[in-house]
Coordinates of C-alpha atoms and ligand atoms in Angstrom, one line a residue:
M1 CA -3.4 39.6 22.1
T2 CA -7.1 41.6 22.3
Y3 CA -9.2 40.2 19.4
S4 CA -10.5 43.5 16.9
E5 CA -13.5 41.1 16.1
T6 CA -16.4 41.7 18.1
I7 CA -18.6 38.1 17.3
F8 CA -21.8 37.6 18.7
A9 CA -24.0 33.5 18.7
P10 CA -26.8 32.6 20.8
A11 CA -26.3 31.6 24.2
T12 CA -29.4 29.7 25.1
S13 CA -31.4 27.2 22.8
V14 CA -34.1 28.3 20.3
G15 CA -37.5 27.8 20.7
T16 CA -37.0 25.7 23.9
G17 CA -37.6 28.5 26.7
A18 CA -39.4 31.8 27.5
I19 CA -36.3 33.1 27.0
S20 CA -33.7 33.6 24.5
I21 CA -29.8 34.7 25.1
I22 CA -27.6 36.7 22.4
R23 CA -23.8 37.1 23.8
V24 CA -22.0 39.8 21.8
S25 CA -18.0 40.1 22.6
G26 CA -15.3 42.4 21.3
P27 CA -14.0 45.3 22.0
E28 CA -16.7 46.8 19.7
S29 CA -19.7 45.1 21.9
T30 CA -21.2 48.2 24.1
E31 CA -20.8 50.5 20.4
I32 CA -23.2 47.4 19.0
A33 CA -25.3 47.0 21.2
D34 CA -26.5 51.2 21.4
R35 CA -27.0 51.0 17.5
L36 CA -29.2 48.8 18.2
I37 CA -31.6 48.9 21.6
T38 CA -33.1 52.3 22.4
F39 CA -32.3 52.3 26.1
R40 CA -34.6 53.5 28.2
H41 CA -34.2 57.3 30.0
G42 CA -31.3 57.8 26.4
E43 CA -28.8 55.9 28.2
A44 CA -26.1 53.8 26.3
A45 CA -24.7 50.3 27.2
S46 CA -21.2 52.5 26.6
S47 CA -21.4 55.0 29.2
T48 CA -22.1 52.3 31.9
G49 CA -20.8 48.7 32.6
Y50 CA -22.1 46.4 35.0
S51 CA -25.4 47.4 34.5
L52 CA -29.1 45.4 32.8
K53 CA -30.4 48.3 30.8
Y54 CA -33.9 47.5 29.5
G55 CA -35.1 49.1 26.0
S56 CA -36.6 48.3 22.5
I57 CA -34.8 47.1 19.4
L58 CA -37.0 49.4 16.8
E59 CA -37.2 48.7 13.8
E60 CA -39.0 50.8 10.6
S61 CA -41.9 48.1 10.5
G62 CA -42.1 48.7 14.1
T63 CA -40.5 47.0 17.4
L64 CA -39.4 44.2 16.7
D65 CA -38.6 42.4 20.7
E66 CA -38.2 44.1 24.3
V67 CA -34.8 43.1 26.0
V68 CA -33.2 43.2 28.6
A69 CA -29.1 43.5 28.3
A70 CA -26.5 42.7 30.2
I71 CA -23.5 44.6 30.2
Y72 CA -19.5 43.5 31.9
R73 CA -17.1 45.6 31.1
A74 CA -13.4 44.0 30.0
P75 CA -11.6 42.7 32.2
Q76 CA -14.3 41.0 34.2
S77 CA -16.5 39.1 32.2
Y78 CA -16.1 35.7 30.4
T79 CA -13.4 36.8 27.8
G80 CA -12.2 39.0 29.4
E81 CA -13.3 41.4 26.6
D82 CA -16.5 44.3 26.9
M83 CA -19.5 41.5 26.6
V84 CA -22.8 42.3 25.9
E85 CA -26.2 40.3 26.6
I86 CA -29.1 40.9 25.5
M87 CA -31.9 38.6 26.6
C88 CA -35.1 38.7 24.4
H89 CA -38.1 36.9 24.1
S90 CA -37.7 33.2 23.0
S91 CA -38.9 33.5 19.5
Q92 CA -37.2 32.1 16.5
Y93 CA -37.6 34.7 14.2
V94 CA -36.9 37.8 16.7
V95 CA -34.1 35.7 17.6
A96 CA -33.0 35.0 13.8
R97 CA -33.6 38.4 13.2
L98 CA -31.8 39.7 15.5
L99 CA -28.6 38.3 13.9
E100 CA -28.9 39.4 11.5
L101 CA -29.3 42.9 13.3
L102 CA -26.3 42.0 15.5
G103 CA -24.4 41.5 11.7
R104 CA -24.9 44.5 10.4
A105 CA -24.9 46.9 12.5
G106 CA -20.6 45.2 12.7
A107 CA -20.2 42.2 14.7
R108 CA -20.1 38.5 13.3
P109 CA -20.8 35.4 14.3
A110 CA -18.8 33.3 16.5
M111 CA -17.3 29.9 15.7
P112 CA -17.2 26.8 18.0
G113 CA -16.1 27.7 21.6
E114 CA -14.7 31.3 20.5
F115 CA -15.8 33.1 23.7
T116 CA -14.4 30.4 25.4
R117 CA -11.1 30.3 23.5
R118 CA -11.1 34.3 24.1
A119 CA -11.4 33.5 27.6
F120 CA -8.5 31.0 27.3
V121 CA -6.3 33.2 25.9
N122 CA -7.2 36.6 27.9
G123 CA -6.1 34.6 30.5
K124 CA -9.4 34.3 32.2
M125 CA -8.7 30.1 32.2
D126 CA -6.2 27.6 31.2
L127 CA -7.1 25.0 28.8
S128 CA -8.0 21.9 30.9
Q129 CA -10.5 24.3 32.8
A130 CA -12.7 25.9 29.2
E131 CA -12.7 22.2 28.7
A132 CA -14.3 21.5 31.9
V133 CA -16.7 24.8 30.8
A134 CA -17.4 22.3 27.6
D135 CA -18.6 18.7 29.9
L136 CA -20.1 21.2 32.8
I137 CA -22.9 21.6 30.1
A138 CA -22.4 17.8 29.0
S139 CA -23.1 16.6 32.1
T140 CA -26.5 15.2 33.1
S141 CA -25.3 13.3 36.8
E142 CA -24.4 14.7 39.8
S143 CA -21.1 13.0 39.8
A144 CA -19.9 14.4 36.5
H145 CA -21.5 17.7 37.3
R146 CA -18.6 17.3 40.3
L147 CA -15.8 15.6 38.3
A148 CA -16.8 19.2 36.1
M149 CA -16.8 22.0 38.8
N150 CA -13.7 20.3 40.2
Q151 CA -11.9 20.8 37.5
L152 CA -13.0 24.3 36.6
K153 CA -12.3 25.7 40.1
G154 CA -9.0 25.2 39.2
N155 CA -7.8 22.4 41.4
Y156 CA -7.2 19.7 38.4
S157 CA -4.3 22.8 37.3
A158 CA -3.4 23.4 40.5
K159 CA -2.4 19.8 40.5
L160 CA -0.4 20.0 37.0
S161 CA 1.0 23.2 38.1
D162 CA 2.1 21.3 41.4
I163 CA 3.5 18.9 39.6
R164 CA 5.8 21.0 36.7
G165 CA 6.3 22.7 39.6
K166 CA 8.2 19.5 40.6
L167 CA 9.9 18.8 37.1
I168 CA 10.8 22.7 37.0
E169 CA 13.0 22.2 39.7
I170 CA 14.5 19.3 37.8
A171 CA 15.6 20.8 35.4
S172 CA 16.7 23.5 36.6
L173 CA 19.0 21.4 38.9
M174 CA 20.6 19.2 35.5
E175 CA 20.1 23.4 34.6
L176 CA 22.6 24.1 36.5
E177 CA 24.9 21.1 35.8
L178 CA 24.9 22.2 32.1
D179 CA 26.1 25.5 32.8
F180 CA 29.0 24.5 34.0
S181 CA 30.0 21.5 32.0
D182 CA 32.4 22.3 30.6
E183 CA 34.4 22.6 34.0
D184 CA 33.3 18.5 34.5
I185 CA 31.7 19.1 37.5
E186 CA 28.6 16.9 38.7
F187 CA 26.2 19.4 40.9
A188 CA 23.3 18.1 41.6
D189 CA 22.8 15.7 43.6
R190 CA 21.5 12.3 42.0
D191 CA 19.9 10.6 44.9
R192 CA 17.5 14.0 45.5
L193 CA 17.5 14.3 41.8
A194 CA 16.1 11.1 41.7
A195 CA 13.5 11.3 44.8
L196 CA 12.6 14.2 43.0
L197 CA 11.7 12.4 40.2
D198 CA 10.1 9.2 41.7
E199 CA 7.9 12.1 43.3
A200 CA 6.8 13.6 39.8
V201 CA 6.0 9.8 38.3
S202 CA 3.7 8.6 40.9
H203 CA 2.2 11.5 40.6
I204 CA 1.1 11.3 36.6
D205 CA 0.7 7.9 37.1
G206 CA -1.9 8.5 39.7
L207 CA -3.7 10.7 37.6
C208 CA -3.5 8.3 34.6
A209 CA -5.1 5.3 36.5
S210 CA -7.6 8.0 37.4
F211 CA -8.4 7.9 34.3
R212 CA -10.9 5.2 34.0
D213 CA -13.1 6.3 36.9
G214 CA -13.4 10.2 35.1
N215 CA -13.9 8.9 32.2
A216 CA -16.5 6.7 33.2
I217 CA -18.0 9.4 35.3
K218 CA -18.0 11.7 32.3
N219 CA -19.1 9.1 29.9
G220 CA -21.2 6.5 31.8
V221 CA -20.0 3.4 33.7
P222 CA -19.9 0.4 30.9
V223 CA -21.6 -2.5 31.8
V224 CA -21.7 -4.6 30.3
I225 CA -24.5 -7.7 30.3
A226 CA -23.7 -10.4 29.1
G227 CA -24.2 -14.6 28.7
N228 CA -25.6 -17.2 27.3
V229 CA -28.3 -16.7 24.5
N230 CA -32.5 -16.6 25.9
T231 CA -30.7 -16.3 29.4
G232 CA -32.4 -13.0 29.2
K233 CA -30.5 -10.5 28.9
S234 CA -32.8 -8.3 26.8
T235 CA -35.0 -8.8 29.2
L236 CA -32.4 -7.4 32.1
L237 CA -31.9 -4.1 30.5
N238 CA -35.3 -3.5 29.6
A239 CA -35.8 -4.2 33.6
L240 CA -33.0 -1.8 34.6
V241 CA -33.6 0.9 32.5
G242 CA -37.6 0.6 32.4
D243 CA -38.4 0.4 28.6
S244 CA -38.8 -2.2 25.4
R245 CA -35.3 -0.7 23.9
A246 CA -34.1 -4.0 23.6
I247 CA -35.6 -6.3 20.5
V248 CA -36.9 -9.6 23.9
S249 CA -38.0 -13.1 21.5
D250 CA -37.7 -16.5 22.8
I251 CA -35.9 -16.9 20.0
P252 CA -32.0 -17.6 20.8
G253 CA -30.0 -15.1 18.7
T254 CA -32.1 -12.0 18.3
T255 CA -29.9 -10.0 19.9
R256 CA -27.2 -9.8 17.2
D257 CA -25.5 -7.1 18.1
T258 CA -25.0 -4.2 20.9
V259 CA -28.0 -2.8 22.0
E260 CA -27.0 1.1 25.1
D261 CA -29.1 2.8 27.3
T262 CA -28.5 4.4 30.5
M263 CA -29.6 5.5 33.6
I264 CA -28.7 7.3 36.5
I265 CA -28.1 5.9 39.8
D266 CA -27.3 7.9 42.6
G267 CA -25.9 10.1 40.9
I268 CA -23.2 8.2 38.4
L269 CA -24.5 7.3 35.2
Y270 CA -24.9 3.9 33.9
R271 CA -24.5 3.4 30.1
F272 CA -25.9 -0.7 30.6
I273 CA -24.6 -2.8 27.2
D274 CA -26.7 -4.8 26.2
T275 CA -24.6 -8.4 24.3
A276 CA -25.3 -11.1 21.6
G277 CA -25.4 -14.1 23.5
I278 CA -22.5 -16.2 23.2
R279 CA -22.1 -19.4 21.6
E280 CA -21.4 -21.7 19.2
T281 CA -22.8 -20.7 16.2
S282 CA -22.0 -20.9 11.7
D283 CA -24.4 -17.7 11.5
K284 CA -21.9 -15.5 10.4
V285 CA -23.7 -12.8 11.1
E286 CA -23.6 -13.9 14.8
K287 CA -20.6 -14.8 15.1
M288 CA -19.4 -10.9 14.3
G289 CA -22.2 -10.2 17.5
I290 CA -20.6 -12.5 19.5
S291 CA -16.9 -11.1 19.2
R292 CA -17.9 -8.2 20.3
T293 CA -19.2 -9.0 23.0
L294 CA -16.4 -9.9 24.1
D295 CA -14.4 -6.9 22.8
R296 CA -17.5 -5.4 25.0
I297 CA -16.6 -7.2 27.6
S298 CA -12.8 -6.0 27.9
E299 CA -13.6 -2.7 27.5
A300 CA -16.4 -2.7 31.0
D301 CA -16.6 -1.2 33.6
V302 CA -18.6 -4.1 35.3
I303 CA -20.0 -7.3 34.2
I304 CA -23.2 -8.6 34.5
L305 CA -22.4 -11.8 33.8
V306 CA -26.5 -13.5 33.9
L307 CA -27.2 -17.2 33.9
D308 CA -30.3 -18.6 33.6
A309 CA -31.5 -20.5 37.2
L310 CA -32.8 -23.6 34.7
A311 CA -30.1 -24.3 32.8
P312 CA -28.1 -27.5 32.5
L313 CA -25.1 -27.1 34.6
K314 CA -22.7 -27.6 30.6
E315 CA -24.6 -24.2 29.8
L316 CA -23.5 -22.4 33.1
E317 CA -20.2 -23.5 33.0
K318 CA -19.2 -22.6 29.4
S319 CA -20.5 -18.8 30.5
V320 CA -18.2 -18.0 32.9
S321 CA -15.2 -19.6 31.2
S322 CA -16.2 -17.9 28.3
I323 CA -16.6 -14.6 30.2
L324 CA -13.2 -15.3 32.3
P325 CA -10.4 -15.2 29.7
R326 CA -11.5 -11.9 29.1
L327 CA -11.6 -10.7 32.4
S328 CA -8.8 -7.9 34.1
T329 CA -7.9 -6.2 37.4
G330 CA -10.1 -3.7 37.7
Q331 CA -12.7 -5.1 36.5
E332 CA -16.2 -6.0 38.6
L333 CA -18.6 -8.9 37.4
I334 CA -21.5 -10.0 38.8
C335 CA -23.1 -12.6 38.3
V336 CA -26.3 -13.1 38.6
R337 CA -29.6 -15.9 38.0
N338 CA -32.0 -15.0 36.2
K339 CA -35.3 -16.2 35.8
V340 CA -36.2 -17.4 39.7
D341 CA -39.8 -16.8 38.6
L342 CA -40.0 -20.3 37.7
F343 CA -38.9 -21.9 40.5
D344 CA -42.2 -22.0 41.7
A345 CA -44.1 -22.5 38.2
I346 CA -42.1 -25.9 38.0
H347 CA -43.2 -29.2 39.1
P348 CA -41.5 -29.8 42.8
E349 CA -40.1 -33.2 41.7
E350 CA -39.1 -31.8 38.8
F351 CA -36.4 -29.2 40.3
P352 CA -36.4 -30.4 44.0
V353 CA -35.9 -27.3 46.5
K354 CA -32.9 -28.6 47.5
D355 CA -31.3 -28.7 44.5
R356 CA -31.4 -24.8 43.8
S357 CA -27.6 -24.9 43.3
Y358 CA -25.2 -25.6 41.0
N359 CA -22.4 -27.6 40.3
I360 CA -20.9 -25.1 37.8
F361 CA -16.7 -26.2 38.6
D362 CA -17.1 -29.8 39.2
L363 CA -16.6 -30.6 35.3
K364 CA -14.5 -28.7 34.4
Y365 CA -12.8 -28.5 37.7
P366 CA -14.1 -31.4 40.3
A367 CA -11.8 -31.0 42.5
F368 CA -14.1 -28.2 43.8
G369 CA -17.2 -30.3 44.3
T370 CA -20.7 -29.1 44.2
Y371 CA -20.8 -25.5 44.9
D372 CA -24.2 -23.3 45.9
I373 CA -24.3 -20.6 43.5
G374 CA -27.5 -19.1 45.2
T375 CA -25.8 -18.7 48.4
E376 CA -21.6 -18.8 48.1
D377 CA -19.0 -16.1 47.6
L378 CA -17.8 -16.7 44.7
A379 CA -15.4 -14.7 44.3
R380 CA -12.7 -18.0 45.4
K381 CA -14.1 -20.2 43.2
L382 CA -13.6 -18.3 40.2
C383 CA -10.3 -16.9 40.6
L384 CA -8.8 -21.2 41.5
A385 CA -11.0 -21.9 38.3
S386 CA -9.1 -19.4 36.6
D387 CA -6.1 -20.5 37.7
G388 CA -5.4 -17.0 39.6
K389 CA -5.5 -15.6 36.6
F390 CA -8.6 -13.3 37.3
P391 CA -8.1 -11.1 40.4
A392 CA -10.9 -12.9 43.5
A393 CA -11.9 -9.0 45.0
A394 CA -12.9 -8.4 41.4
V395 CA -16.3 -10.9 41.5
S396 CA -18.1 -8.9 43.6
G397 CA -20.1 -10.7 46.3
E398 CA -22.8 -13.7 46.0
I399 CA -24.4 -14.2 43.2
I400 CA -27.7 -12.4 43.0
D401 CA -31.7 -14.1 42.1
I402 CA -33.1 -12.2 40.0
S403 CA -36.6 -12.2 37.6
A404 CA -35.9 -10.3 34.8
L405 CA -39.5 -10.6 33.9
T406 CA -41.6 -9.8 37.5
G407 CA -38.9 -7.2 38.4
E408 CA -37.6 -9.6 41.7
G409 CA -33.7 -9.1 43.2
I410 CA -33.5 -6.6 40.5
D411 CA -33.4 -3.5 43.1
K412 CA -30.5 -5.7 44.8
L413 CA -28.8 -5.3 41.7
L414 CA -28.7 -2.3 41.1
D415 CA -27.6 -1.5 45.0
R416 CA -24.8 -3.5 44.3
L417 CA -24.1 -1.7 41.0
S418 CA -23.6 1.4 43.2
K419 CA -22.7 -0.3 46.2
G420 CA -19.6 -0.5 44.2
R421 CA -19.1 3.0 43.0
R422 CA -20.7 5.2 46.0
G423 CA -17.5 6.2 47.7
R424 CA -15.0 6.1 45.0
F425 CA -17.3 7.9 42.3
T426 CA -18.3 10.4 44.8
S427 CA -15.4 11.8 46.5
E428 CA -13.6 15.2 45.8
E429 CA -11.0 13.5 44.2
I430 CA -8.9 14.6 41.3
L431 CA -9.4 13.0 38.2
V432 CA -8.8 12.8 34.7
T433 CA -12.2 12.7 32.3
N434 CA -10.4 13.8 28.9
A435 CA -8.6 11.6 26.3
R436 CA -6.3 14.0 25.9
H437 CA -4.9 14.7 29.2
A438 CA -4.6 11.0 29.9
N439 CA -2.7 10.8 26.4
A440 CA 0.0 13.8 27.5
L441 CA 0.4 12.3 31.2
R442 CA 1.0 9.0 29.7
R443 CA 4.2 10.1 27.2
A444 CA 5.0 12.5 30.3
S445 CA 5.4 9.5 32.5
E446 CA 7.4 7.7 29.6
S447 CA 9.7 10.6 29.1
I448 CA 10.2 10.7 32.8
A449 CA 10.8 7.0 33.0
R450 CA 13.7 7.9 30.4
V451 CA 15.1 10.3 32.4
R452 CA 14.9 8.0 35.4
D453 CA 16.5 5.6 34.0
A454 CA 19.6 7.3 32.0
L455 CA 20.5 9.1 35.5
S456 CA 21.0 5.7 37.6
G457 CA 23.2 5.2 34.3
H458 CA 25.7 7.9 34.5
V459 CA 24.0 9.0 31.5
P460 CA 25.1 13.1 30.5
T461 CA 22.5 15.4 31.7
D462 CA 22.1 17.2 29.0
L463 CA 21.1 14.4 27.3
L464 CA 18.6 13.7 30.8
S465 CA 17.2 17.3 30.1
Q466 CA 15.8 16.9 26.5
D467 CA 12.8 14.2 28.1
L468 CA 12.5 15.8 30.8
R469 CA 12.1 19.4 28.6
E470 CA 9.6 17.1 26.4
A471 CA 7.5 15.7 30.1
L472 CA 7.4 19.0 31.1
R473 CA 5.7 19.8 27.5
E474 CA 3.5 17.2 27.5
I475 CA 2.2 18.4 31.1
G476 CA 2.4 21.5 30.5
S477 CA 0.2 20.8 26.8
I478 CA -2.5 20.2 29.0
T479 CA -3.3 23.4 30.8
G480 CA -2.0 25.0 27.6
E481 CA 1.1 27.1 29.4
I482 CA 4.0 27.5 27.1
T483 CA 6.9 25.5 28.7
D484 CA 10.7 26.4 28.1
E485 CA 10.4 30.0 28.2
E486 CA 9.5 29.5 31.7
V487 CA 12.3 26.7 32.5
L488 CA 14.4 29.1 31.8
G489 CA 13.1 32.2 34.1
E490 CA 12.9 29.7 36.8
I491 CA 16.1 28.9 36.3
F492 CA 17.8 32.4 35.8
G493 CA 15.5 33.6 38.9
R494 CA 16.6 30.9 41.3
F495 CA 20.3 31.0 40.4
C496 CA 21.0 34.1 39.4
I497 CA 23.4 32.6 37.2
G498 CA 23.4 36.4 35.8
K499 CA 24.4 35.1 31.7
Ligands
LIG1 P1 -31.8 -13.1 26.0 O1 -31.2 -13.7 24.8 O2 -30.7 -13.1 26.3 O3 -31.4 -11.6 25.2 O4 -32.8 -13.8 25.3 P2 -33.9 -12.2 26.1 O5 -33.9 -11.4 27.4 O6 -34.7 -12.1 24.4 O7 -35.4 -13.6 26.8 C1 -35.3 -14.8 26.4 C2 -36.1 -15.5 26.8 O8 -37.0 -15.5 28.3 C3 -38.0 -15.0 26.1 O9 -38.6 -15.1 26.4 C4 -38.0 -14.1 27.6 O10 -39.4 -13.7 28.6 C5 -37.5 -15.2 27.9 N1 -37.1 -14.4 29.9 C6 -36.0 -13.4 30.3 N2 -36.3 -13.4 31.6 C7 -37.2 -14.3 32.2 C8 -37.2 -14.6 33.4 O11 -36.6 -13.6 34.3 N3 -38.6 -14.9 34.0 C9 -38.8 -15.7 32.7 N4 -40.0 -17.1 33.3 N5 -38.6 -15.6 31.5 C10 -37.8 -15.0 31.9

């Protein structure tokens, strides 16, 4: 498909740099540039491709600007069409006037994403690569950049195309059988089909599962700061991100809603979410805040549970037990003991050093006895305390002593955070970052699971191939390919049935 209209739009944000670039794409790009720009030595944009030309934009009132134009010839351009990129000075006036002149010269303003859309339609990239362009532009961290770049380079598309290849092979085997169904012949080796299906599902499910990490890399790893009221959650958020975003106050229940801030640690973007402290309350607004907190805990990748070093044991136990039922596999719980600076301030008789250990579990779980949360690994205890519901592996290491007020221990906490993700988030692994893709993959997996079930139940192949086509369509929808035609092409091409 070729577009007849020539479009234009600024490719840079106006007013922030020395130069602005205005992109023009479509069949008339070079002619329009020639109408607008008087090139040096009487050259014409339409005469040569792949060049940079210097020229002036002359108006009756005088020279508007001196510009450099980059000229590209179809199909060797971003959109696959003839293109001109005009570099002018980044004056709001110049850019606005230039856009006006381009409109008068016969082009029209581009719609959002229209250049990339043309690139997709012209086969310069597939749909997932086009989406990666948006991710690349939006990336703020090293890991998000790497992921978008991987997708843009086509690694993700190659993986999908691999999966599609497998599905098409299965479809071909089935369709072949279909063709001869009148003759009551079962062609396809069902064991082989089953093995191929299992393989495809395992690849698809692997991609589906990667969405949690992919999404965290793209939008920031959600880290919820949770705990009882007044344990220092807001102070900790401020200590982590280094400003005073969250409201800090010694009136319990100040953070009634959630407050967020982001920070890049070790090339990974984190989204810290300060939450309303969990406690029993009759205040309606606070209740809503607490319910939001519990939701955020369920959605988080990491939960930093803030315990007050000087809080009564009962409080600590409440904190832990209100959070445990909300956690699931894959989440990481980091317990911090805050306000350790107060250890030095209080009178030794009141709080002897040797007793700076907690006994969180002995109230509810007397069998565990005294437990020094300052030094020991919590994992096993938490696992037991939750009756095995909470996977021990998710609790990361021992409790970290911190003072959100003085900054003591914060570096240790940051280190723990990045340790959990360093290897996982910085590998070259292919991850799904897009909810649309994750949903399509999930539906594809469900369809294949149906095929698999039906296969063992000896259901006729025509019903199986329906679900298989559905799975193919879903996978194809990610990269923007048309599926059914291709299945047919594959069948006729490979088996030479000749119909
Ligand atoms: P939140 O309700 O959990 O968000 O608690 P805030 O961050 O509002 O803090 C409650 C009170 O504890 C405030 O008076 C803070 O100044 C104080 N606080 C927080 N962290 C520390 C700390 O590490 N040391 C000391 N001494 N006080 C702290």
